[in-house]
Short mmCIF file of C-alpha atoms in Angstrom, two decimals:
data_model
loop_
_atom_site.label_atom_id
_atom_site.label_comp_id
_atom_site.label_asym_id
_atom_site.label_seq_id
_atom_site.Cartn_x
_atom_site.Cartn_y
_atom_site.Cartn_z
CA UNK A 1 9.20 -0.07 7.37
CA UNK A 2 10.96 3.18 7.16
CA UNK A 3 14.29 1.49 6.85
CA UNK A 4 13.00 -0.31 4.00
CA UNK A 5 11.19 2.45 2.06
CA UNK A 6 15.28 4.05 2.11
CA UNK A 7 16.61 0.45 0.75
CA UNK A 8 13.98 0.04 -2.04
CA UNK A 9 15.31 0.48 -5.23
CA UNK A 10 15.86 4.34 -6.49
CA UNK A 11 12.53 5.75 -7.70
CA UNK A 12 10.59 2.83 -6.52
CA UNK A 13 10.38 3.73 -2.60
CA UNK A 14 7.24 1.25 -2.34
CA UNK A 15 8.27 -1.65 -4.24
CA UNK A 16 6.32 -4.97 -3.56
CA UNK A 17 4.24 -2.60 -0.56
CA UNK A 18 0.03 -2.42 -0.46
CA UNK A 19 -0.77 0.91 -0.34
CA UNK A 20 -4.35 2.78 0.64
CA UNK A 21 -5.16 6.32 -0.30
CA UNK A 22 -7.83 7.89 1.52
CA UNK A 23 -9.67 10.37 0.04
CA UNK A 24 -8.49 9.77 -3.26
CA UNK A 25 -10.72 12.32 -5.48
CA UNK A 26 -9.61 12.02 -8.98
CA UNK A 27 -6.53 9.45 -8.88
CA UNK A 28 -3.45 12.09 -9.11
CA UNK A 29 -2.02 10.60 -5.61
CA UNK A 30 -2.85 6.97 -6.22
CA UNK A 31 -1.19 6.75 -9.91
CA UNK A 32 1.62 8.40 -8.68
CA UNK A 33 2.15 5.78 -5.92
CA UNK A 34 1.54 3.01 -8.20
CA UNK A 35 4.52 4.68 -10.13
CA UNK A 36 6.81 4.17 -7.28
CA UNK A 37 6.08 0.87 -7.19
CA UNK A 38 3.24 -0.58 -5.20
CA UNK A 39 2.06 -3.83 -5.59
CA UNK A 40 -1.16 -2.82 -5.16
CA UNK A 41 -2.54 0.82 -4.35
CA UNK A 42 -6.23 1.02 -3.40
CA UNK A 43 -8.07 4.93 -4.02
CA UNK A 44 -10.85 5.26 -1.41
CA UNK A 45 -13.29 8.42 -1.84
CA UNK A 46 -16.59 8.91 -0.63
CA UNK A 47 -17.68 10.25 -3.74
CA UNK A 48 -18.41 7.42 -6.46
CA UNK A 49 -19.04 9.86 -9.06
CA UNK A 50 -15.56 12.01 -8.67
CA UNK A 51 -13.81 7.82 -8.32
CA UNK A 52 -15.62 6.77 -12.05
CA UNK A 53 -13.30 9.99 -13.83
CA UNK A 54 -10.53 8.77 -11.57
CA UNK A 55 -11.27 5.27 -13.30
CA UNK A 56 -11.58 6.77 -16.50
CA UNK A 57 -8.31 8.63 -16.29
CA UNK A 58 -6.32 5.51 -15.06
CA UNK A 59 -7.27 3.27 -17.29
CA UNK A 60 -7.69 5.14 -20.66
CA UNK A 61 -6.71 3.40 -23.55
CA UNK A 62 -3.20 4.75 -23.79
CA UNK A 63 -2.54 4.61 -19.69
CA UNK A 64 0.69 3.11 -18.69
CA UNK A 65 -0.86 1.71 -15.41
CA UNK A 66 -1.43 -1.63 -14.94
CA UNK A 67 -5.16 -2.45 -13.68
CA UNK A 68 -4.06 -4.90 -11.81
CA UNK A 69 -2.00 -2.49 -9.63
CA UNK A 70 -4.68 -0.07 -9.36
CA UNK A 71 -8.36 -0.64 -7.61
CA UNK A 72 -10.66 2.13 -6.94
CA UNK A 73 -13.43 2.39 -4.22
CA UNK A 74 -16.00 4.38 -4.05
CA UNK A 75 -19.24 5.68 -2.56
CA UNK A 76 -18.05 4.51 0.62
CA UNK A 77 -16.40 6.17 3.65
CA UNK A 78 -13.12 4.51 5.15
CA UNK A 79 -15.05 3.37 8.43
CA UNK A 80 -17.17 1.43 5.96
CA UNK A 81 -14.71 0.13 4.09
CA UNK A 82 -12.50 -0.74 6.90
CA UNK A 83 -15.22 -3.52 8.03
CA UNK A 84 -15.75 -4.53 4.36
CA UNK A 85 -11.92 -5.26 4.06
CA UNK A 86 -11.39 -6.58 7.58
CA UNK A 87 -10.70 -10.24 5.78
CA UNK A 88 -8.24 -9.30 3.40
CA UNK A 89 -4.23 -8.43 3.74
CA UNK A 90 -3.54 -4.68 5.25
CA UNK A 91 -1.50 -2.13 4.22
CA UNK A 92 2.23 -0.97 4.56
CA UNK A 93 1.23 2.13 3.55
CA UNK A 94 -2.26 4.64 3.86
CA UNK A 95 -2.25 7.79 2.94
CA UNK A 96 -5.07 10.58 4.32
CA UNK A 97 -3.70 13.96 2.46
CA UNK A 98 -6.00 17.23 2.49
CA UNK A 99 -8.78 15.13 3.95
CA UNK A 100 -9.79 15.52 7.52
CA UNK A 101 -10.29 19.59 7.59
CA UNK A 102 -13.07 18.74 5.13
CA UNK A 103 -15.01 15.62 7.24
CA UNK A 104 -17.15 16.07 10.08
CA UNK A 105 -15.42 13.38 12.20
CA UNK A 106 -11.53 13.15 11.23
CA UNK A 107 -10.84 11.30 14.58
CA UNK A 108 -12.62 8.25 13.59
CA UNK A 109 -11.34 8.68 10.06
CA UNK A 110 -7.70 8.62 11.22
CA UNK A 111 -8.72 5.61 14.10
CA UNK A 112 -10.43 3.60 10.88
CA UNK A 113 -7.15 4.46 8.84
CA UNK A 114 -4.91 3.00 11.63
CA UNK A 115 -6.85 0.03 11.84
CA UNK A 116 -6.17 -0.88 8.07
CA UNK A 117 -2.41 -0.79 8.51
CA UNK A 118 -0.06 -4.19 9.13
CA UNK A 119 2.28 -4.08 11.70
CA UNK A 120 5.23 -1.53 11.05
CA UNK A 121 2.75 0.39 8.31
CA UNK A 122 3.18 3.86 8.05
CA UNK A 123 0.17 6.33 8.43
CA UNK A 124 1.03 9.80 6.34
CA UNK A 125 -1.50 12.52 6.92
CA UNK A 126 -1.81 16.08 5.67
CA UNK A 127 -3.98 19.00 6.94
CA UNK A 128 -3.85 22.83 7.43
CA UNK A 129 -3.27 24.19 11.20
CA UNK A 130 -5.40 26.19 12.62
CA UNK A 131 -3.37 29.40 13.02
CA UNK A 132 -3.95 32.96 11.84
CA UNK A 133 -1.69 32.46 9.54
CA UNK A 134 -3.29 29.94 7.95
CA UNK A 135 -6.48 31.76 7.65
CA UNK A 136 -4.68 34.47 5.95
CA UNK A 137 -2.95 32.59 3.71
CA UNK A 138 -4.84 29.37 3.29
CA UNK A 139 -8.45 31.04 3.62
CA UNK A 140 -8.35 35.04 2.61
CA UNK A 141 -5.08 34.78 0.04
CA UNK A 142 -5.55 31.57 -1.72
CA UNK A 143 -9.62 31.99 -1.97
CA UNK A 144 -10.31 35.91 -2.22
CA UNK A 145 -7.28 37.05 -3.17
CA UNK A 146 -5.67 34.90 -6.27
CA UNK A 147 -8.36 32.62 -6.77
CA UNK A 148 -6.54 29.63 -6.62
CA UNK A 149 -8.96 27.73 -4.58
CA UNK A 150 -12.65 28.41 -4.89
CA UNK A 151 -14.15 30.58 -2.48
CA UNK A 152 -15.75 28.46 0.97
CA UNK A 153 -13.51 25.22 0.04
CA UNK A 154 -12.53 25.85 3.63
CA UNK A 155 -13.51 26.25 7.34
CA UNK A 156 -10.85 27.51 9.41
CA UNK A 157 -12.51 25.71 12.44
CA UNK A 158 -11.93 22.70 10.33
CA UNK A 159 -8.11 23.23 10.24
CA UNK A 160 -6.37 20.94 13.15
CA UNK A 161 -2.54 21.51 15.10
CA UNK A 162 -0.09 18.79 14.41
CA UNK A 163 -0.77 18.24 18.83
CA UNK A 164 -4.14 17.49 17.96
CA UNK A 165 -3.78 15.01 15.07
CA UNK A 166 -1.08 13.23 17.19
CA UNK A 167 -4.13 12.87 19.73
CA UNK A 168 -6.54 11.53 17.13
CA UNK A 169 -4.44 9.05 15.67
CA UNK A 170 -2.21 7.78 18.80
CA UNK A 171 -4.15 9.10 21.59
CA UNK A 172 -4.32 5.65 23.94
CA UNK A 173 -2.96 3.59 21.21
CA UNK A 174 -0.01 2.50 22.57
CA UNK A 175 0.62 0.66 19.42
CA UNK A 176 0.76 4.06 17.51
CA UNK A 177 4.18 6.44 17.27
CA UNK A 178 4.72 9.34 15.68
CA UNK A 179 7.79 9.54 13.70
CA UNK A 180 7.81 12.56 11.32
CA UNK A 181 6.52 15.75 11.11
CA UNK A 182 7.17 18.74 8.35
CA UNK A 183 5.61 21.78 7.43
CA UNK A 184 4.97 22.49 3.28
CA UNK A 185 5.79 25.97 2.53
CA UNK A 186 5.62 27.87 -0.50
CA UNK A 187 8.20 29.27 -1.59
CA UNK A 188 7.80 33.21 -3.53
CA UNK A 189 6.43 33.75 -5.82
CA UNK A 190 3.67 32.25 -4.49
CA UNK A 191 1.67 32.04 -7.92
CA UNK A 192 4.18 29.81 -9.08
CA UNK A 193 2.89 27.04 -6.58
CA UNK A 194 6.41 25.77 -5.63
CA UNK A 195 6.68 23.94 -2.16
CA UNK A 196 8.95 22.71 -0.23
CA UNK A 197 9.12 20.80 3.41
CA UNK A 198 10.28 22.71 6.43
CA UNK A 199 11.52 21.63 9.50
CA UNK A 200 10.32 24.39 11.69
CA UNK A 201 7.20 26.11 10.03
CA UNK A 202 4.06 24.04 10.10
CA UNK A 203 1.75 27.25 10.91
CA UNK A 204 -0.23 26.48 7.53
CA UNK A 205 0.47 23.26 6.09
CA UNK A 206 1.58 20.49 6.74
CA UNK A 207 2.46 16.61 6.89
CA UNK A 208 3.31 14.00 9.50
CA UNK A 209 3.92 10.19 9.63
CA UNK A 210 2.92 7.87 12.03
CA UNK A 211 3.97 4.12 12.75
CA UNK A 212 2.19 0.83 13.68
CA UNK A 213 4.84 -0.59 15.89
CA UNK A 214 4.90 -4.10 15.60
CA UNK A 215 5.16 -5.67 19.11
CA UNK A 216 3.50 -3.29 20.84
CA UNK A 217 -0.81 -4.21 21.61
CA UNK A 218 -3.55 -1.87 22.17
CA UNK A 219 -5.40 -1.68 25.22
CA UNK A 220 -8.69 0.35 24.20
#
């Protein structure tokens, strides 16, 4: 899978790939990977109200999407609509960004996730560590100090270690591999909102892949 997402054709990495994006809140993510490509991207969020102006905004009358490419979902958490879609093709690709540190139960989010992806399917989830760093930065800075995120969006208790995510999503899955890992770092001046990956700094955010393998079975 990640061989092939390097062969696809330039600027459309996920050509003829299914893709599911958890947590999809207004659509931004999910027309973007439609853009690259995907056959079909599905937008999960648990919030039907927040996926009707993600609708809205997709499909507007001068949208460049096709609906056939696009399908939203919601009202409906991903362990729900895991069993609902148990019958129909997987995914190559599901995406869970800047989701878990706000759910009461990201392990069986990220377990649900897993189990919606074909063999070789790539897992991509982003969080915040729990560091003091990031409760400087992601907590005091970004909500007290600038005001770029609304005061109590988080709980730094919610934040989770790139150790512990590997735990939640492979733990005694031996079908499960990690394969990636990167920190997203802002670069100064911070107002400006410019990231970039890093190899060595995942103390605030950050994003990590993980792999179905294909020939390998589960024993839990």
């Amino acid at each position: 899978m990640a061989s092939q997402l390097m062969q696809s054709p330039p600027h459309k990495p996920l050509n003829e790939m299914r893709v599911l994006d958890v947590g999809s809140g207004g659509g931004l993510l999910t027309e973007s990977l439609s853009r690259l490509g995907a056959t079909l991207v599905v937008g999960l969020d648990a919030s039907e109200q927040v996926v009707q102006a993600a609708r809205a905004h997709s499909f507007h009358f001068n949208s460049k999407l096709l609906q056939s490419a696009v399908e939203y979902h919601g009202g409906t958490t991903v362990e729900q609509f895991a069993t609902q879609w148990k019958e129909k093709q997987l995914f190559d690709v599901v995406t869970c960004l800047e989701v878990i540190e706000h759910v009461p139960e990201p392990e069986s989010l990220l377990r649900a996730a897993v189990s919606l992806l074909k063999p070789n399917g790539i897992l991509f989830v982003s969080t915040i560590n729990r560091t003091l760093k990031s409760y400087g930065l992601a907590i005091l800075a970004a909500e007290y100090l600038t005001g770029k995120v609304p005061p109590g969006t988080h709980d730094w208790s919610q934040f989770r270690s790139p150790d512990e995510v590997d735990r939640m999503v492979c733990g005694d899955l031996a079908s499960m591999k990690p394969i990636d890992r990167r920190g997203m770092v802002l670069n100064p001046p911070f107002v400006n909102m410019d990231w970039r990956l890093c190899n060595e700094d995942t103390d605030v955010n950050w994003i990590a892949a993980y792999q179905r393998e294909e020939n390998r079975r589960d024993t839990a």
